Short mmCIF file of C-alpha atoms and ligand atoms in Angstrom, two decimals:
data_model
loop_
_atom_site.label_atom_id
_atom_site.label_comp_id
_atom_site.label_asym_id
_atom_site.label_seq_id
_atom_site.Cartn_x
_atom_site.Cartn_y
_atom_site.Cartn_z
CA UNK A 1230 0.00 0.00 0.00
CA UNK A 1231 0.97 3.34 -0.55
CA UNK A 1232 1.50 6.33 1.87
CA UNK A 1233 -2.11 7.68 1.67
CA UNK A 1234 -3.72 4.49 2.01
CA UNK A 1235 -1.45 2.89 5.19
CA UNK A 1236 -2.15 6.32 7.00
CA UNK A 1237 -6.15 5.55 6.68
CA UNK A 1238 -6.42 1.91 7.13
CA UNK A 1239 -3.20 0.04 8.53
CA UNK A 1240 -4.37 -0.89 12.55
CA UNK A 1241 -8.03 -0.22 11.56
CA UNK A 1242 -8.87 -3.28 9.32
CA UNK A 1243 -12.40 -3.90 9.78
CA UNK A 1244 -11.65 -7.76 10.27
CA UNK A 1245 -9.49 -6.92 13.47
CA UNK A 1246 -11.85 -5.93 15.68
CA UNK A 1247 -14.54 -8.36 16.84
CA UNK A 1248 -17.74 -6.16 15.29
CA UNK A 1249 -16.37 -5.82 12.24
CA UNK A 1250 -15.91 -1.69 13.51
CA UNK A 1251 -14.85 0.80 10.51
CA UNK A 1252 -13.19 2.51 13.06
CA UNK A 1253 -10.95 1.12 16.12
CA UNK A 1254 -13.01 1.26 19.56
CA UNK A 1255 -11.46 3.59 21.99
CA UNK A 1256 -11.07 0.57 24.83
CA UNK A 1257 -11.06 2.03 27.96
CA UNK A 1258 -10.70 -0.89 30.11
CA UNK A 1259 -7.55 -0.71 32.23
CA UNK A 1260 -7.55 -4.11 33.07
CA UNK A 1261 -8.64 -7.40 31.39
CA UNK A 1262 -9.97 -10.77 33.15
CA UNK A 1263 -7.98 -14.10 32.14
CA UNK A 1264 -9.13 -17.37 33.12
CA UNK A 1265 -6.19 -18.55 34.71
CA UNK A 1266 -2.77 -17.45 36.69
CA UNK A 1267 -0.66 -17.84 33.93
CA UNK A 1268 -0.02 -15.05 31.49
CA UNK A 1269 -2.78 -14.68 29.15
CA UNK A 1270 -1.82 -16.73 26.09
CA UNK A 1271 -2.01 -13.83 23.26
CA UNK A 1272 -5.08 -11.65 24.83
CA UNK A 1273 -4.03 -8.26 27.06
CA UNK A 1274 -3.31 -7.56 30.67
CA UNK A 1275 -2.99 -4.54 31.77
CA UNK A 1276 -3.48 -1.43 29.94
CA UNK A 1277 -0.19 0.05 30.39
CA UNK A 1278 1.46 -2.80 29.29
CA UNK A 1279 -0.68 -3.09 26.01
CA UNK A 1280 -4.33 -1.65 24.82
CA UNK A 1281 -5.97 -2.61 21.72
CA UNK A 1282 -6.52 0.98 20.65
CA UNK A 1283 -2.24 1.68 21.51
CA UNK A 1284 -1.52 -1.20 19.64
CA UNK A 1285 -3.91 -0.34 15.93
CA UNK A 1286 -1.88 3.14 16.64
CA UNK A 1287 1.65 1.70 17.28
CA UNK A 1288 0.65 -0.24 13.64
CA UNK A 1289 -0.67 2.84 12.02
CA UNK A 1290 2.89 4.49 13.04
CA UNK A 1291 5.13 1.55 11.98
CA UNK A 1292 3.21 1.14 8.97
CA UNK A 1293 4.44 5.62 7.93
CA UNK A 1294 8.16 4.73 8.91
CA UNK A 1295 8.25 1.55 7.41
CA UNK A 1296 10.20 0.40 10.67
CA UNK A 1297 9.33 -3.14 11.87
CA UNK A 1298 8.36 -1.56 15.85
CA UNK A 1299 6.57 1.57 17.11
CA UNK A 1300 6.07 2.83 20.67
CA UNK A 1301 3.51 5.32 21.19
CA UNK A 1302 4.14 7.96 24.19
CA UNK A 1303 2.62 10.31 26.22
CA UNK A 1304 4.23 13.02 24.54
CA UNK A 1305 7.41 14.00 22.52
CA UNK A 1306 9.56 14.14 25.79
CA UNK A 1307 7.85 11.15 27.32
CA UNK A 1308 9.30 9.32 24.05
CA UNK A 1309 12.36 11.01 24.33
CA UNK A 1310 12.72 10.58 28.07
CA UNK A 1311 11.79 6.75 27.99
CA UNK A 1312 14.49 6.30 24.61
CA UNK A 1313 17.30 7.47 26.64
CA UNK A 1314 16.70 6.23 29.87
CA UNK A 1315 16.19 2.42 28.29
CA UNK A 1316 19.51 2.60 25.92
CA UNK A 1317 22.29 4.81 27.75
CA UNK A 1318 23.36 4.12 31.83
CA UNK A 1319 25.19 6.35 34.41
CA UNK A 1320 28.82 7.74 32.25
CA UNK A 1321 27.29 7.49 29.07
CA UNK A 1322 28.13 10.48 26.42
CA UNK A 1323 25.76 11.84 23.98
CA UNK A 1324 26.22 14.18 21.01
CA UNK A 1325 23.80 16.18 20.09
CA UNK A 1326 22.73 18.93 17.26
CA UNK A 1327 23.25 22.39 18.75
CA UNK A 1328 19.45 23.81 17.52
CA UNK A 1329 16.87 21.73 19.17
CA UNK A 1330 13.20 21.75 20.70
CA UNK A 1331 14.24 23.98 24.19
CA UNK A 1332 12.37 21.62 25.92
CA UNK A 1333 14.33 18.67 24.55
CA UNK A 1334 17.80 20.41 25.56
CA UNK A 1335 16.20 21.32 29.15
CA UNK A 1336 15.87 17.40 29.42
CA UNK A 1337 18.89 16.76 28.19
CA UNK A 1338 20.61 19.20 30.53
CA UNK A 1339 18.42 19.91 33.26
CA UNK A 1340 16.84 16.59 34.26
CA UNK A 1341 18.75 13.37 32.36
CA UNK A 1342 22.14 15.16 33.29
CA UNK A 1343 21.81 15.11 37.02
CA UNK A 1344 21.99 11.23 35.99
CA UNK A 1345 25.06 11.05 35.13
CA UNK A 1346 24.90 11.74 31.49
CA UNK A 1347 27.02 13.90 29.99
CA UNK A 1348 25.77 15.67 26.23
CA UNK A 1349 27.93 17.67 23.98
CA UNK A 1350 26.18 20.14 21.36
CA UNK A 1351 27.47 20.74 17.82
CA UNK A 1352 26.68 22.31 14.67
CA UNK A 1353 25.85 19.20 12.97
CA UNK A 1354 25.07 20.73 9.41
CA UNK A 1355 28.85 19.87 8.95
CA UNK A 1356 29.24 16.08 9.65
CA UNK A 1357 32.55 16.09 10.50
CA UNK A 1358 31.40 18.62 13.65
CA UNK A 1359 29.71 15.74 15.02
CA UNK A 1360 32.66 13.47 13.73
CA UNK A 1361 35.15 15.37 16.42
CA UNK A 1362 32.74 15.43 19.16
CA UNK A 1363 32.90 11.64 19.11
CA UNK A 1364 34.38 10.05 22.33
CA UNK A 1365 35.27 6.62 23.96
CA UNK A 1366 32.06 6.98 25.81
CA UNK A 1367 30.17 8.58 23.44
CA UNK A 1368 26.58 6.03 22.99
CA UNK A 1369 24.29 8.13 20.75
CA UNK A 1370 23.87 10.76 18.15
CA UNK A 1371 20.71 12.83 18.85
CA UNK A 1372 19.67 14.49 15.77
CA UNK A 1373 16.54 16.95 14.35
CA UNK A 1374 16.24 17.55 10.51
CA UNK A 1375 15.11 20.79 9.85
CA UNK A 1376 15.93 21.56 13.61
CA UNK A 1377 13.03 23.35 15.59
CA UNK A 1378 13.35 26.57 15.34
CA UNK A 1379 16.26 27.56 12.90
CA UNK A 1380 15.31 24.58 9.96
CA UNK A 1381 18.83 23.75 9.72
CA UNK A 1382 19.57 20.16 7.87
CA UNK A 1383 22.00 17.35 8.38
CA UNK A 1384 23.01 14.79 6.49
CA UNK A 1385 21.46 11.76 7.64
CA UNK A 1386 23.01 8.91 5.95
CA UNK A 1387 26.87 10.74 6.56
CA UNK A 1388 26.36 11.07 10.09
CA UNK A 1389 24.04 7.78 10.36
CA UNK A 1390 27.27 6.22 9.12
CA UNK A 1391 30.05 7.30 10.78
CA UNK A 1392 27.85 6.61 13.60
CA UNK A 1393 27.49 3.15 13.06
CA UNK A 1394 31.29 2.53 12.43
CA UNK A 1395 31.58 3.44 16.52
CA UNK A 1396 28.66 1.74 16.83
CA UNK A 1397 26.81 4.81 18.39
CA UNK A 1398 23.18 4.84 17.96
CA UNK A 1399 21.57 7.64 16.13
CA UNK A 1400 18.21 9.14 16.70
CA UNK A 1401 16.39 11.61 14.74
CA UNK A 1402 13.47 13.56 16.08
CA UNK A 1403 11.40 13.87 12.33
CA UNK A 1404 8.84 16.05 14.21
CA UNK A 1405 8.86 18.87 11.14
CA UNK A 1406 8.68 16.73 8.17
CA UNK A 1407 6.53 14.03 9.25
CA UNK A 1408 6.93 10.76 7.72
CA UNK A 1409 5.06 11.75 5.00
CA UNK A 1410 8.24 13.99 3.14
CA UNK A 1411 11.09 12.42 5.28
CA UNK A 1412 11.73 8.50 6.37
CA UNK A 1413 14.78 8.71 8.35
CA UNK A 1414 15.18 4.96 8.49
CA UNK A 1415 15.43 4.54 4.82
CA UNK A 1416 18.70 7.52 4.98
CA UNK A 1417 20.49 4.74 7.80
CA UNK A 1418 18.82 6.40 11.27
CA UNK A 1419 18.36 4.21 13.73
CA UNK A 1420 15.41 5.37 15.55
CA UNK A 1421 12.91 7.63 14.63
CA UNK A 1422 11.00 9.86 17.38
CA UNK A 1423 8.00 11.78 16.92
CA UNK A 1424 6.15 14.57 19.39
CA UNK A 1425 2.92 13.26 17.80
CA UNK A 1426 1.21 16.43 19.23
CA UNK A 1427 2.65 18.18 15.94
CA UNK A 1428 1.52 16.76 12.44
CA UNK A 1429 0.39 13.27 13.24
CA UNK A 1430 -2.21 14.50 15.46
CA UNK A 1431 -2.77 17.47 13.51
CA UNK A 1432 -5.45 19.19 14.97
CA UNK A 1433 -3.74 20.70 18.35
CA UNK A 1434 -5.89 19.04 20.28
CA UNK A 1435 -3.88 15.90 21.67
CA UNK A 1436 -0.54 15.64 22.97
CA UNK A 1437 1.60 12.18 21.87
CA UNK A 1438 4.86 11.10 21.54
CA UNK A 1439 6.27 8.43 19.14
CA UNK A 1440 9.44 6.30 18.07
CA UNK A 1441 9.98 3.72 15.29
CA UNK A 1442 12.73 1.39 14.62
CA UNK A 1443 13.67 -1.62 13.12
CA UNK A 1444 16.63 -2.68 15.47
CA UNK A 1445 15.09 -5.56 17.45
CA UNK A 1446 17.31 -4.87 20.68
CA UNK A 1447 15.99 -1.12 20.30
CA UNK A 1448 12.58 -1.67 20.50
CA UNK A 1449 13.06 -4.36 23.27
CA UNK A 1450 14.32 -2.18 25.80
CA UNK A 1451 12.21 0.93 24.25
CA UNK A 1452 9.21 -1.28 25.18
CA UNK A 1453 9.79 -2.87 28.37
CA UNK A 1454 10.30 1.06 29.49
CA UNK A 1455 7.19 2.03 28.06
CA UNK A 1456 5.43 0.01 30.50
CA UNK A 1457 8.22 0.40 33.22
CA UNK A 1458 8.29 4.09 33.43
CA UNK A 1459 4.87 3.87 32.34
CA UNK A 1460 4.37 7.15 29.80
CA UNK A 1461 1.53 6.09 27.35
CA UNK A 1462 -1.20 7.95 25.69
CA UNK A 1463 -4.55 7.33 27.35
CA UNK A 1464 -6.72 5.46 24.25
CA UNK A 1465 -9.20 8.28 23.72
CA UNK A 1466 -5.41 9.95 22.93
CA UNK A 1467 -4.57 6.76 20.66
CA UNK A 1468 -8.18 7.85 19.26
CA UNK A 1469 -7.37 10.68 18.01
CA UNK A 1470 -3.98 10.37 16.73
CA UNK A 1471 -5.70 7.46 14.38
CA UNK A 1472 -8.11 10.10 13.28
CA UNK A 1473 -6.09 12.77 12.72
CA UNK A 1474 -3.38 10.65 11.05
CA UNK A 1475 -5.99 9.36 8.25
CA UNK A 1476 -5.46 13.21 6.25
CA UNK A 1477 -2.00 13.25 6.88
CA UNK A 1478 -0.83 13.38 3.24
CA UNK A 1479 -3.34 15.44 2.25
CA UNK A 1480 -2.55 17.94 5.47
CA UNK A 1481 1.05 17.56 4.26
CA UNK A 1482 0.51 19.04 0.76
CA UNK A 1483 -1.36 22.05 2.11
CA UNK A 1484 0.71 22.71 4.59
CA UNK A 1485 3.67 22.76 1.94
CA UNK A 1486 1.73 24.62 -0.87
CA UNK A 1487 0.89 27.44 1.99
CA UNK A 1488 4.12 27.89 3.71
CA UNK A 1489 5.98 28.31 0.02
CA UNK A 1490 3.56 30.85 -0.59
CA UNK A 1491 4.11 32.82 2.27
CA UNK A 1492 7.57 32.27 2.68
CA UNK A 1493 8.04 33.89 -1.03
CA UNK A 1494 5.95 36.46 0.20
CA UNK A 1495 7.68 37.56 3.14
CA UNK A 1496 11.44 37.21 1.10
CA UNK A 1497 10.09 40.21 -0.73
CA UNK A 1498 8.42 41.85 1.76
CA UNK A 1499 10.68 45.23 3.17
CA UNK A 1500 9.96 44.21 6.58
CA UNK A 1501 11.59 41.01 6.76
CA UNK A 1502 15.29 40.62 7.21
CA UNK A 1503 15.39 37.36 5.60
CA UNK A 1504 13.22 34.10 5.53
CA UNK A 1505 14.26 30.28 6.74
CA UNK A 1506 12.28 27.73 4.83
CA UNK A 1507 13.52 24.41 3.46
CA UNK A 1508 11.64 25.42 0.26
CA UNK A 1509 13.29 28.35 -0.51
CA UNK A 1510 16.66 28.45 -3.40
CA UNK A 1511 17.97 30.55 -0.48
CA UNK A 1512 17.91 28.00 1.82
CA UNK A 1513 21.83 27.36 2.60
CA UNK A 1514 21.16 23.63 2.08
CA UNK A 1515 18.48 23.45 -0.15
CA UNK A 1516 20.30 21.21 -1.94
CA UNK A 1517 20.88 18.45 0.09
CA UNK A 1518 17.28 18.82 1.48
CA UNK A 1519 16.31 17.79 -2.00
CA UNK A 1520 17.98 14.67 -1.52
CA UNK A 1521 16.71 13.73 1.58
CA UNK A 1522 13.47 14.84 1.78
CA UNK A 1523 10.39 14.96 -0.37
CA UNK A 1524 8.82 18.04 0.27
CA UNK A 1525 9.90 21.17 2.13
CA UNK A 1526 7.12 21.11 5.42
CA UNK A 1527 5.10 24.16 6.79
CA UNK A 1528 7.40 25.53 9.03
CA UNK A 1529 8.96 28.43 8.60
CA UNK A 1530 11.41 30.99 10.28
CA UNK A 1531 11.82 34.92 9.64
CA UNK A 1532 13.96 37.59 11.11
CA UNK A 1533 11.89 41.00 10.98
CA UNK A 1534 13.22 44.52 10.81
CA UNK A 1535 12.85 46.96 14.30
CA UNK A 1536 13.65 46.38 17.58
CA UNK A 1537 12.34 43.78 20.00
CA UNK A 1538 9.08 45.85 21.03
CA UNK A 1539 8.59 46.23 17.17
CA UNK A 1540 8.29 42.31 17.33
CA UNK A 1541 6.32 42.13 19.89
CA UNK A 1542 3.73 44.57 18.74
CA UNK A 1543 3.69 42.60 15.43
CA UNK A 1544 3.07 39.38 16.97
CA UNK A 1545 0.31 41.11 19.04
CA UNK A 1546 -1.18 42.49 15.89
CA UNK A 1547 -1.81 39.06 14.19
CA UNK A 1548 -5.60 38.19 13.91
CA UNK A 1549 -5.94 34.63 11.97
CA UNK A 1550 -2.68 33.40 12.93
CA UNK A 1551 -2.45 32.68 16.91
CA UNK A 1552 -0.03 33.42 18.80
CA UNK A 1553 0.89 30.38 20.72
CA UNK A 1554 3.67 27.75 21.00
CA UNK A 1555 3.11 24.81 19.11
CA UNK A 1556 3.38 23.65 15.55
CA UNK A 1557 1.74 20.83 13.19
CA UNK A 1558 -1.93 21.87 13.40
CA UNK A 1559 -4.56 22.57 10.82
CA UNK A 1560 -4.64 26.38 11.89
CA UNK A 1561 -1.78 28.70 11.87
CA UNK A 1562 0.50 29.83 14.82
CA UNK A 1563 2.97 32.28 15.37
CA UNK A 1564 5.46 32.48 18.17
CA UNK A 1565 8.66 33.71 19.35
CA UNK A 1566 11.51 31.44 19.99
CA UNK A 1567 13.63 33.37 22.21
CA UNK A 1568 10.48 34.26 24.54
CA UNK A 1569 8.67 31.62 24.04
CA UNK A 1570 9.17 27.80 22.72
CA UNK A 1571 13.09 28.61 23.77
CA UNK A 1572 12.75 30.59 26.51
CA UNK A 1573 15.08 27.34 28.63
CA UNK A 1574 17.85 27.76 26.42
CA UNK A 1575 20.60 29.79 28.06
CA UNK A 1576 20.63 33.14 26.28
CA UNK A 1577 24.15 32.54 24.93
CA UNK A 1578 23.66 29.04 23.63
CA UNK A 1579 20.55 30.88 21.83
CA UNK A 1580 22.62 33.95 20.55
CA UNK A 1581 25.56 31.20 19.46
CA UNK A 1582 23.02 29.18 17.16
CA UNK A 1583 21.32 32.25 16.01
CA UNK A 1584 18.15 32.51 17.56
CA UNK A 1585 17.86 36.14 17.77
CA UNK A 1586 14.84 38.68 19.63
CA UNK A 1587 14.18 39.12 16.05
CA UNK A 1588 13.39 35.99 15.26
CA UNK A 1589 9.75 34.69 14.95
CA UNK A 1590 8.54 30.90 13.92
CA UNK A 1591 4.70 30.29 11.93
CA UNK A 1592 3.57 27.62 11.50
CA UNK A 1593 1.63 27.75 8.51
CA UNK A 1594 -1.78 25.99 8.84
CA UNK A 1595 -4.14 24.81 5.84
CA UNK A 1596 -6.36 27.83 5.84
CA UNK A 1597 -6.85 29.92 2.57
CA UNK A 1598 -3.46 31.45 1.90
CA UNK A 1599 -4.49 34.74 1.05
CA UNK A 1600 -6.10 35.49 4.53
CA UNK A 1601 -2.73 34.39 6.00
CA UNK A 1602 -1.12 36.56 3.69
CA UNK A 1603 -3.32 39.70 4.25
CA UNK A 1604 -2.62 38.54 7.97
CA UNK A 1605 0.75 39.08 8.21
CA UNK A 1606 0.78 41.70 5.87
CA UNK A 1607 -1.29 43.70 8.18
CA UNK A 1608 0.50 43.12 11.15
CA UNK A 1609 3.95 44.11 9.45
CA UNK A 1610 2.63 47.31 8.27
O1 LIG B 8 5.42 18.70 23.20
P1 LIG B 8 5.77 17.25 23.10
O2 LIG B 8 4.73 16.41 22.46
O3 LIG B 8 6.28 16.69 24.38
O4 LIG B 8 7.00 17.15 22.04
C1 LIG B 8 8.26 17.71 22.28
C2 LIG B 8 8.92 18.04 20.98
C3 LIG B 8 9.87 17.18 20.47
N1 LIG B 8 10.50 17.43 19.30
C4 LIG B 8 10.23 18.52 18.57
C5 LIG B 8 10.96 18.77 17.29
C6 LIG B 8 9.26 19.43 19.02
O5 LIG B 8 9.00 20.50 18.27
C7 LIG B 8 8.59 19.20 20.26
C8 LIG B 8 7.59 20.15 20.79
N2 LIG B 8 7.67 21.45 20.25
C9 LIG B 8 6.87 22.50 20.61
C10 LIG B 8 5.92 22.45 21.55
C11 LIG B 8 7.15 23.77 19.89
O6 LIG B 8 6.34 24.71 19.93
O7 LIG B 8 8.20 23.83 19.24
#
């Protein structure tokens, strides 16, 4: 099956539910009888361990990675908390990409550091940054492509390789391309994560986390963390990822066709310093984002002319975008890094990566592109 068609019916075959149901039952039952001591032979026992609306999701989300495994999460940072803690111990080293989600580097440093793991950030648009970083102890290479908020690439497969030589695992978070225009797997990745809050659920109104992999060893500790540490989405959650996931290619091309639009828009526009989109020639690495991805997302990043209170009273001024942190949903948002979704980020890790007071993130939703154009125009004048 093809992309469009996994995302609407893989985990929700009519034949795999006892009613023949179109759609997968939300099960809500946190605990299931059996008729004997023994471990249920096949059926489910507790609903942490396993729930028949998780497991059509964690199908549904192997199924878009083509990886053999998927573990569905709380959140983003429930995945990403639950990954680490299950493949690194106490002295491990990781190496990570300088421009990620603040909230992943305040896990990273604030909370998995006090145990005992130490994590390294570098530029890793340049491979060979990552390359020197590399240490005796050095377990895992934790990767975004286009990082959140800058949209800076990597090369996948070069650093995916070197990696494996050391036999370091690396992880990309493919959060901003979704796996409908990115399958990290395919480029040598060894895990893929997900905050399934963003475009999987697509509709800002559930909060998930995801990761997909094909290493058997992986997914074995991955899972018997899931229902250690116990972070899973409740299954009116695994509801509505399932639901929003069925228009994710079609979400995907909108999302694209409207954030080229207003990207080319706002690289003209006199108020705009310069635009960051994957989409755009001016892109410093639009070429090897051709190679590695299909399609160019609907995030994008702009520097605007003024001061900081000039940015502030255009982000006030917007009416159809919303100011809010938060990406990946049919309706468009608008934020500020440096205030806002990076706020955690000490001020001169954020000024040494280049997220500047000037620097504001949309997320460009699926409405009629002209209103989001007149919208932004407005608020720039
Ligand atoms: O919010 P949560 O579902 O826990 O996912 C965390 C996360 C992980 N990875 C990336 C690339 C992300 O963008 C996020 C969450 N990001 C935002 C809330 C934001 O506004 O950028």
């Amino acid at each position: 099956m093809k992309f469009a068609t996994k995302a609407i019916h893989v985990g929700e075959e009519p034949g795999l539910a006892s009613n023949g149901d179109v759609v997968v039952p939300i099960h809500l039952s946190t605990t299931f009888a059996r008729r004997g001591v023994e471990k249920p032979t096949g059926g489910y026992e507790y609903s942490r361990t396993a729930n028949p609306t998780r497991d059509a999701l964690e199908l549904r989300l192997a199924a878009l990675e083509e990886s053999k495994h998927a573990l569905a999460f709380a959140s983003g940072l429930a995945a990403e908390a639950t990954l680490v803690l299950s493949l690194l111990r106490k002295g491990d080293h990781v190496v990570a990409f300088d421009d990620l989600y603040g909230g992943t580097r305040r896990l990273f440093s604030q909370t998995l550091s006090n145990f005992g793991l130490d994590f390294t950030y570098v530029d890793a648009r340049e491979a060979r940054n990552v390359n020197r970083a590399i240490g005796k102890r050095t377990k895992m290479i934790w990767l975004e492509s286009p990082t959140n908020p800058l949209l800076k690439i990597c090369d996948i497969r070069a650093i995916s390789e070197v990696a494996s030589r050391h036999q370091i695992i690396t992880v990309l978070d493919n959060t901003f391309m979704s796996p409908y225009f990115q399958n990290p797997l395919r480029l040598g990745a060894d895990v893929v994560l997900h905050s399934a809050t963003k475009y999987l659920g697509g509709h800002s109104d559930v909060l998930g986390g995801a990761i997909m992999t094909s290493n058997e060893e992986i997914h074995t500790k991955a899972k018997f963390n899931q229902n250690a540490i116990g972070a899973v989405p409740s299954p009116f959650d695994c509801f509505l990822l399932l639901r929003g996931m069925k228009t994710l290619a079609v979400r995907m091309e909108r999302h694209q066709l409207n954030a080229m639009r207003v990207a080319e828009h706002l690289e003209a526009h006199p108020a705009v310093v310069r635009v960051i989109y994957p989409g755009l020639k001016s892109h410093p690495q639009y070429a090897l984002g051709k190679r590695q991805m299909s399609g160019s997302g609907g995030v994008l990043s702009f520097e605007v002319k003024g001061t900081l209170s000039d940015v502030k009273r255009f982000l006030r001024r917007v009416k159809v975008f919303s100011l809010a942190e938060s990406l990946g949903g049919v309706e468009s948002l608008i934020e500020h890094p440096a205030s806002m979704t990076h706020a955690s980020v000490p001020e001169k890790a954020r000024e040494g990566i280049g997220i500047t007071d000037r620097l504001v993130r949309a997320s460009v939703g699926i409405e009629d592109v002209s209103d989001l154009i007149e919208d932004l125009d407005g608020a720039l004048g």
